[in-house]
Tab-separated table of C-alpha atoms in Angstrom:
chain	number	residue	atom	x	y	z
A	98	MET	CA	-38.175	-61.500	13.300
A	99	GLU	CA	-37.879	-57.682	14.755
A	100	SER	CA	-35.623	-57.064	17.232
A	101	ARG	CA	-35.394	-55.827	20.568
A	102	THR	CA	-34.364	-52.374	19.346
A	103	ASP	CA	-37.468	-52.056	16.928
A	104	VAL	CA	-39.865	-52.774	19.949
A	105	ASN	CA	-38.310	-50.749	22.419
A	106	ARG	CA	-35.272	-48.707	20.475
A	107	ARG	CA	-35.247	-45.801	22.948
A	108	ASN	CA	-34.853	-48.264	26.038
A	109	PHE	CA	-32.597	-50.708	24.405
A	110	LEU	CA	-30.059	-47.907	23.242
A	111	ARG	CA	-30.191	-46.278	26.644
A	112	LEU	CA	-29.045	-49.285	28.159
A	113	ALA	CA	-26.775	-50.327	25.765
A	114	GLY	CA	-24.923	-47.093	25.419
A	115	GLY	CA	-25.198	-46.259	29.478
A	116	THR	CA	-26.537	-42.785	28.862
A	117	VAL	CA	-29.594	-43.031	31.215
A	118	ALA	CA	-30.084	-39.475	32.690
A	119	VAL	CA	-31.102	-38.941	36.167
A	120	GLY	CA	-33.632	-36.247	36.113
A	121	ALA	CA	-36.190	-34.924	38.407
A	122	ALA	CA	-36.096	-35.044	42.168
A	123	THR	CA	-38.679	-37.704	42.217
A	124	LEU	CA	-36.565	-39.871	40.070
A	125	ALA	CA	-33.275	-39.410	42.129
A	126	GLY	CA	-31.311	-42.553	42.426
A	127	ALA	CA	-33.376	-44.293	39.707
A	128	GLY	CA	-30.841	-43.859	36.668
A	129	LEU	CA	-28.086	-46.440	35.877
A	130	ALA	CA	-24.242	-45.629	36.156
A	131	GLY	CA	-23.129	-44.437	32.708
A	132	THR	CA	-19.720	-46.012	32.123
A	133	ALA	CA	-20.575	-49.177	34.259
A	134	ALA	CA	-23.726	-49.710	31.933
A	135	ALA	CA	-22.004	-49.505	28.741
A	136	SER	CA	-19.344	-51.922	30.263
A	137	THR	CA	-21.875	-54.414	31.762
A	138	LEU	CA	-24.547	-54.454	29.159
A	139	ALA	CA	-22.738	-53.904	25.795
A	140	PRO	CA	-21.985	-57.528	25.544
A	141	ALA	CA	-25.887	-58.544	26.584
A	142	ALA	CA	-26.891	-55.929	23.515
A	143	GLU	CA	-24.573	-57.760	21.154
A	144	THR	CA	-25.795	-61.271	21.999
A	145	ALA	CA	-29.356	-59.959	21.598
A	146	ALA	CA	-28.345	-58.664	18.288
A	147	ALA	CA	-26.807	-61.853	17.191
A	148	THR	CA	-29.795	-63.833	18.064
A	149	VAL	CA	-32.298	-61.907	16.308
A	150	GLY	CA	-33.914	-64.535	13.787
A	151	ARG	CA	-32.318	-67.494	15.712
A	152	GLY	CA	-35.233	-68.808	17.400
A	153	ARG	CA	-38.995	-68.273	18.332
A	154	VAL	CA	-39.288	-65.414	21.122
A	155	LEU	CA	-39.918	-67.224	24.228
A	156	VAL	CA	-41.572	-64.361	26.226
A	157	PRO	CA	-43.466	-62.075	24.001
A	158	ALA	CA	-42.957	-58.213	24.734
A	159	GLY	CA	-46.684	-57.967	24.919
A	160	HIS	CA	-46.675	-60.757	28.119
A	161	ILE	CA	-43.784	-59.151	29.946
A	162	GLY	CA	-44.899	-58.131	33.234
A	163	ILE	CA	-43.712	-57.187	36.935
A	164	GLN	CA	-44.698	-58.124	40.168
A	165	LEU	CA	-44.647	-54.669	41.733
A	166	TYR	CA	-43.394	-56.293	45.035
A	167	SER	CA	-40.192	-56.239	43.480
A	168	ILE	CA	-40.220	-52.361	43.438
A	169	ARG	CA	-42.152	-51.992	46.644
A	170	ASP	CA	-39.668	-49.166	47.750
A	171	LYS	CA	-40.573	-47.145	44.584
A	172	VAL	CA	-44.394	-47.695	44.928
A	173	SER	CA	-44.285	-46.242	48.416
A	174	SER	CA	-41.891	-43.760	48.027
A	175	LEU	CA	-42.841	-42.133	44.375
A	176	GLY	CA	-46.429	-43.654	44.332
A	177	PHE	CA	-48.053	-45.331	41.129
A	178	ARG	CA	-48.234	-42.818	38.723
A	179	THR	CA	-44.645	-42.061	38.865
A	180	VAL	CA	-43.843	-45.916	38.962
A	181	PHE	CA	-46.399	-46.711	36.181
A	182	GLU	CA	-44.687	-44.169	33.918
A	183	ARG	CA	-41.047	-45.473	34.324
A	184	LEU	CA	-42.474	-49.115	33.803
A	185	ALA	CA	-44.132	-48.104	30.487
A	186	ASP	CA	-40.926	-46.535	29.509
A	187	MET	CA	-38.946	-49.376	30.267
A	188	GLY	CA	-40.964	-51.610	27.887
A	189	TYR	CA	-43.092	-53.609	30.415
A	190	ALA	CA	-46.793	-54.245	29.423
A	191	GLU	CA	-48.075	-55.836	32.487
A	192	VAL	CA	-48.308	-55.558	36.093
A	193	GLU	CA	-49.078	-57.988	38.906
A	194	PHE	CA	-50.071	-56.288	42.242
A	195	ALA	CA	-48.740	-57.113	45.783
A	196	GLY	CA	-51.336	-54.560	47.377
A	197	TYR	CA	-53.324	-51.630	46.206
A	198	THR	CA	-51.701	-48.963	48.636
A	199	GLN	CA	-48.716	-46.375	47.877
A	200	GLY	CA	-47.275	-46.117	51.478
A	201	GLN	CA	-45.842	-42.277	51.842
A	202	VAL	CA	-47.960	-40.864	48.948
A	203	GLY	CA	-51.158	-41.385	50.471
A	204	ALA	CA	-54.290	-42.855	49.641
A	205	ILE	CA	-55.596	-43.956	46.157
A	206	THR	CA	-58.908	-46.072	44.831
A	207	PRO	CA	-58.804	-48.815	42.904
A	208	GLU	CA	-60.630	-46.543	40.078
A	209	GLU	CA	-57.696	-44.218	40.472
A	210	ILE	CA	-55.251	-46.832	39.928
A	211	ARG	CA	-56.978	-48.010	36.992
A	212	GLN	CA	-56.944	-44.857	35.364
A	213	LEU	CA	-53.016	-44.654	35.675
A	214	LEU	CA	-52.640	-48.053	34.201
A	215	ASP	CA	-54.915	-46.825	31.307
A	216	ASP	CA	-52.889	-43.515	30.742
A	217	ASN	CA	-49.582	-45.754	30.647
A	218	GLY	CA	-50.897	-48.285	28.259
A	219	LEU	CA	-50.476	-50.988	31.185
A	220	ARG	CA	-52.557	-54.081	32.046
A	221	ALA	CA	-53.026	-55.562	35.466
A	222	VAL	CA	-52.511	-59.327	34.947
A	223	GLY	CA	-53.011	-60.448	38.332
A	224	SER	CA	-52.839	-59.795	42.196
A	225	HIS	CA	-51.260	-61.581	45.187
A	226	ARG	CA	-53.708	-61.291	48.137
A	227	GLY	CA	-53.984	-63.027	51.680
A	228	ILE	CA	-56.118	-66.225	51.852
A	229	ALA	CA	-57.898	-64.499	54.752
A	230	ASP	CA	-58.938	-61.604	52.390
A	231	PHE	CA	-60.478	-64.231	50.065
A	232	ALA	CA	-62.126	-66.031	52.923
A	233	ASN	CA	-63.276	-62.937	54.665
A	234	ASN	CA	-64.200	-60.470	51.895
A	235	MET	CA	-64.231	-62.569	48.644
A	236	GLU	CA	-66.796	-60.347	46.623
A	237	ARG	CA	-64.957	-57.303	47.696
A	238	GLU	CA	-61.617	-58.594	46.409
A	239	LEU	CA	-63.304	-59.797	42.946
A	240	ASP	CA	-64.813	-56.276	42.667
A	241	ILE	CA	-61.513	-54.472	42.614
A	242	ALA	CA	-60.003	-57.205	40.378
A	243	GLU	CA	-62.895	-56.283	37.845
A	244	ILE	CA	-62.357	-52.757	38.281
A	245	LEU	CA	-58.465	-52.943	37.543
A	246	GLY	CA	-59.387	-55.094	34.554
A	247	MET	CA	-57.333	-58.220	35.582
A	248	GLU	CA	-58.268	-61.707	34.425
A	249	HIS	CA	-56.670	-63.469	37.303
A	250	ILE	CA	-56.517	-63.054	40.996
A	251	GLY	CA	-54.809	-65.098	43.673
A	252	THR	CA	-52.445	-65.551	46.535
A	253	ALA	CA	-48.732	-66.205	47.448
A	254	GLN	CA	-49.394	-67.685	50.578
A	255	ALA	CA	-48.868	-71.536	50.868
A	256	PRO	CA	-52.324	-73.386	50.784
A	257	THR	CA	-52.020	-74.163	54.473
A	258	ASN	CA	-49.357	-73.943	57.210
A	259	ASP	CA	-50.612	-77.510	57.985
A	260	ARG	CA	-48.280	-79.845	56.292
A	261	THR	CA	-50.179	-83.097	56.729
A	262	VAL	CA	-51.876	-84.889	54.027
A	263	ALA	CA	-55.312	-84.155	55.668
A	264	GLY	CA	-54.246	-80.615	56.001
A	265	TYR	CA	-53.482	-80.110	52.396
A	266	LEU	CA	-56.839	-81.888	51.477
A	267	ALA	CA	-58.726	-79.328	53.498
A	268	ALA	CA	-56.731	-76.502	51.558
A	269	ALA	CA	-57.617	-77.815	48.143
A	270	GLU	CA	-61.251	-77.782	49.032
A	271	GLN	CA	-61.113	-74.507	50.170
A	272	PHE	CA	-59.210	-73.173	47.302
A	273	ASN	CA	-61.721	-74.918	45.266
A	274	GLY	CA	-64.656	-72.716	46.763
A	275	PHE	CA	-62.332	-69.839	45.874
A	276	GLY	CA	-62.051	-70.743	42.525
A	277	ALA	CA	-65.537	-71.200	42.131
A	278	ALA	CA	-66.437	-67.789	43.175
A	279	ALA	CA	-63.820	-66.283	40.845
A	280	ARG	CA	-64.930	-68.129	38.066
A	281	ALA	CA	-68.532	-67.040	38.578
A	282	ARG	CA	-67.267	-63.217	37.966
A	283	GLY	CA	-65.098	-64.474	34.784
A	284	LEU	CA	-61.914	-64.467	37.110
A	285	LYS	CA	-59.134	-67.096	37.312
A	286	PHE	CA	-58.237	-67.997	40.871
A	287	TYR	CA	-54.440	-68.800	41.242
A	288	GLN	CA	-51.867	-69.776	43.853
A	289	HIS	CA	-48.107	-68.881	43.759
A	290	ASN	CA	-45.823	-71.478	45.090
A	291	HIS	CA	-42.465	-70.797	46.913
A	292	ASP	CA	-40.402	-73.801	47.738
A	293	GLY	CA	-42.230	-75.455	50.942
A	294	GLU	CA	-44.994	-76.613	49.048
A	295	PHE	CA	-42.738	-79.236	47.166
A	296	SER	CA	-41.765	-80.557	50.451
A	297	PHE	CA	-43.174	-83.904	51.785
A	298	ALA	CA	-46.005	-84.559	54.458
A	299	THR	CA	-45.174	-84.467	57.915
A	300	ASP	CA	-47.308	-87.620	58.537
A	301	ASP	CA	-46.196	-89.300	55.094
A	302	PRO	CA	-42.746	-88.695	53.869
A	303	ASP	CA	-43.463	-90.433	50.479
A	304	VAL	CA	-46.293	-87.785	49.485
A	305	ARG	CA	-45.442	-84.558	48.188
A	306	LEU	CA	-47.617	-81.613	49.246
A	307	TYR	CA	-47.732	-79.991	46.012
A	308	ASP	CA	-48.980	-83.076	44.528
A	309	VAL	CA	-51.847	-83.300	46.947
A	310	PHE	CA	-52.842	-79.789	45.969
A	311	TYR	CA	-52.217	-80.318	42.547
A	312	ASP	CA	-54.359	-83.443	42.250
A	313	ASN	CA	-57.162	-82.218	44.613
A	314	THR	CA	-57.858	-78.817	43.161
A	315	ASP	CA	-60.376	-78.775	40.242
A	316	PRO	CA	-58.183	-77.337	37.180
A	317	ARG	CA	-61.465	-75.746	35.722
A	318	LYS	CA	-61.648	-73.396	38.880
A	319	VAL	CA	-57.668	-73.539	40.314
A	320	PHE	CA	-55.021	-72.270	38.413
A	321	LEU	CA	-51.262	-72.033	39.470
A	322	GLU	CA	-48.526	-69.557	38.884
A	323	MET	CA	-45.140	-71.237	39.052
A	324	ASP	CA	-42.375	-69.170	40.687
A	325	VAL	CA	-39.576	-70.887	38.564
A	326	TYR	CA	-36.679	-69.850	40.937
A	327	TRP	CA	-38.490	-71.147	44.333
A	328	ALA	CA	-39.551	-74.313	42.390
A	329	PHE	CA	-35.827	-74.871	41.678
A	330	VAL	CA	-34.984	-74.117	45.327
A	331	GLY	CA	-37.860	-76.967	46.008
A	332	LYS	CA	-36.067	-79.279	43.706
A	333	HIS	CA	-32.768	-78.667	45.535
A	334	ARG	CA	-34.278	-79.078	48.851
A	335	TYR	CA	-36.732	-81.765	47.995
A	336	PRO	CA	-35.315	-83.639	44.795
A	337	GLY	CA	-37.359	-86.238	42.706
A	338	PHE	CA	-39.051	-84.015	40.354
A	339	GLU	CA	-38.268	-81.510	37.461
A	340	PRO	CA	-40.452	-77.968	37.869
A	341	VAL	CA	-41.184	-77.888	34.004
A	342	ASP	CA	-43.040	-81.300	34.061
A	343	TYR	CA	-45.811	-79.948	36.417
A	344	VAL	CA	-46.477	-77.291	33.448
A	345	LYS	CA	-46.101	-79.737	30.835
A	346	ARG	CA	-48.607	-81.996	32.528
A	347	ASN	CA	-51.373	-79.420	32.337
A	348	PRO	CA	-50.178	-76.136	30.420
A	349	HIS	CA	-53.903	-74.879	30.728
A	350	ARG	CA	-53.274	-74.663	34.521
A	351	TYR	CA	-50.418	-72.142	34.305
A	352	PRO	CA	-51.242	-69.111	32.921
A	353	LEU	CA	-48.554	-67.053	34.818
A	354	LEU	CA	-44.896	-67.476	35.084
A	355	HIS	CA	-42.363	-65.765	37.644
A	356	LEU	CA	-39.433	-65.205	36.028
A	357	LYS	CA	-36.980	-65.005	38.801
A	358	ASP	CA	-33.578	-65.697	38.340
A	359	GLY	CA	-31.159	-67.656	40.893
A	360	ASP	CA	-27.168	-67.792	41.213
A	361	ALA	CA	-25.921	-70.771	42.391
A	362	ASN	CA	-24.742	-70.734	45.917
A	363	PRO	CA	-23.607	-74.419	47.557
A	364	ALA	CA	-23.409	-72.274	51.205
A	365	ASN	CA	-27.343	-71.491	50.453
A	366	THR	CA	-29.332	-74.056	52.111
A	367	GLY	CA	-31.741	-73.505	49.170
A	368	GLY	CA	-28.931	-73.705	46.685
A	369	TYR	CA	-29.450	-70.617	44.815
A	370	ASP	CA	-29.486	-66.607	45.800
A	371	ILE	CA	-31.915	-64.208	44.316
A	372	VAL	CA	-30.270	-62.161	41.587
A	373	GLU	CA	-31.603	-59.818	38.538
A	374	PHE	CA	-32.658	-61.607	35.495
A	375	GLY	CA	-29.667	-62.970	33.446
A	376	ALA	CA	-27.130	-62.736	36.322
A	377	GLY	CA	-28.188	-66.335	37.479
A	378	ASP	CA	-27.777	-69.835	36.430
A	379	LEU	CA	-31.381	-71.107	36.399
A	380	PRO	CA	-32.053	-72.718	32.611
A	381	TYR	CA	-34.505	-70.176	31.484
A	382	THR	CA	-33.993	-70.997	28.016
A	383	GLU	CA	-34.355	-74.422	28.227
A	384	PHE	CA	-37.275	-74.378	30.639
A	385	LEU	CA	-39.207	-72.037	28.355
A	386	SER	CA	-38.255	-73.836	24.872
A	387	ALA	CA	-39.797	-77.069	26.358
A	388	LEU	CA	-43.290	-75.303	26.708
A	389	ALA	CA	-45.202	-75.533	23.686
A	390	GLY	CA	-46.278	-71.936	22.122
A	391	SER	CA	-45.087	-68.559	22.482
A	392	GLY	CA	-47.587	-66.189	24.100
A	393	ARG	CA	-49.455	-68.591	25.912
A	394	ARG	CA	-48.317	-67.353	29.430
A	395	HIS	CA	-47.636	-64.068	30.983
A	396	GLY	CA	-44.013	-63.887	32.160
A	397	ILE	CA	-43.714	-61.878	35.281
A	398	TRP	CA	-40.295	-60.627	36.640
A	399	GLU	CA	-39.763	-60.735	40.323
A	400	GLN	CA	-36.695	-60.218	42.430
A	401	ASP	CA	-37.651	-60.214	46.173
A	402	ASN	CA	-34.194	-58.400	46.821
A	403	ALA	CA	-34.425	-55.502	44.188
A	404	ALA	CA	-34.308	-52.897	46.523
A	405	THR	CA	-31.230	-53.742	48.341
A	406	VAL	CA	-29.091	-55.902	45.781
A	407	ALA	CA	-27.863	-54.511	42.216
A	408	ALA	CA	-25.536	-56.396	39.624
A	409	PRO	CA	-21.603	-55.380	39.968
A	410	GLY	CA	-20.922	-52.137	38.885
A	411	PHE	CA	-24.682	-50.590	39.365
A	412	PRO	CA	-25.808	-48.741	42.205
A	413	VAL	CA	-28.498	-50.190	44.482
A	414	ASP	CA	-31.730	-49.410	42.766
A	415	SER	CA	-34.855	-51.536	42.024
A	416	PHE	CA	-35.624	-49.351	38.743
A	417	GLY	CA	-32.417	-50.307	37.525
A	418	ASN	CA	-32.650	-54.155	38.430
A	419	ALA	CA	-36.184	-53.874	36.555
A	420	GLU	CA	-34.976	-52.076	33.721
A	421	ARG	CA	-32.154	-54.486	32.980
A	422	SER	CA	-34.094	-57.645	33.770
A	423	TYR	CA	-36.787	-56.427	31.254
A	424	VAL	CA	-33.846	-56.428	28.246
A	425	GLU	CA	-32.660	-59.797	29.402
A	426	ILE	CA	-36.176	-61.437	29.371
A	427	ARG	CA	-36.838	-59.677	26.074
A	428	SER	CA	-33.843	-61.405	24.400
A	429	LEU	CA	-34.905	-64.868	25.147
A	430	ARG	CA	-34.907	-67.051	22.490
A	431	ALA	CA	-35.310	-70.858	21.851
A	432	GLU	CA	-32.585	-72.565	19.682
A	433	ARG	CA	-33.637	-73.559	16.310
A	434	CYS	CA	-34.069	-77.210	16.130
């Protein structure tokens, strides 16, 4: 089996050796600290080399993506052009949008964004939009999705703020309508979870809200993007389920996974702190190994706090978090049976 260095040799050697160069002013602050990078990432490089050929790749390189919310500070300050160039150089193949604006850089059209994606060999795999966007302007949202060439379009909002059984039943009906409209255009509509969806109904403490939504949305029209971190937070706060079991129940419904890592913290009411991938305690090898077939899903890295938190020995820099997380995700392999 080919090694990670074969797939993205420049990136891997640069990280393992800690020789990232900080160049033009537009990329100032985006490099990694040389000596610290060598000392921190060299063990990861050795581990990755040792695991080559040991088991199947859990997230194929062509399906490793990034939720742009993770590096929203870079999108706002540098713009899509520079961001896409950097992501392609890191090895990312796919992006998931969190809006179509680029802050300080100025206005940009969906057509111009698509050209930048194409120029850098990137694919748009999905987009998080608000429920109101779909309720008020569904066809325009689908137009943009088609322009960007994405197969999926969805929301990271909870289905509703009404946490009663009736509230979630009404939300399921609304989402079935969203899904039907997307399906008519050849797209898959999806909902991305946080932890609250796994709570129990306020009017029936025996009913988990996620189950109401799952069971009452049409699997042909409404798909799901599991944020693995938030699912484990949900398990911590509202025990009685295993996140992977939902995916195994109907793998077809989960074309996208958010690969967000968490470091166990008993002082946190959610049980975990968000950290860059590979620095946490979530059982990703076990979780992904339990899902049949490599390459069936898109693995999308996200770190909500990447612009403000860095691994020990590294400067605070969302590009740095993104680059190190890519290497860790790329190295995930299932143990041989």
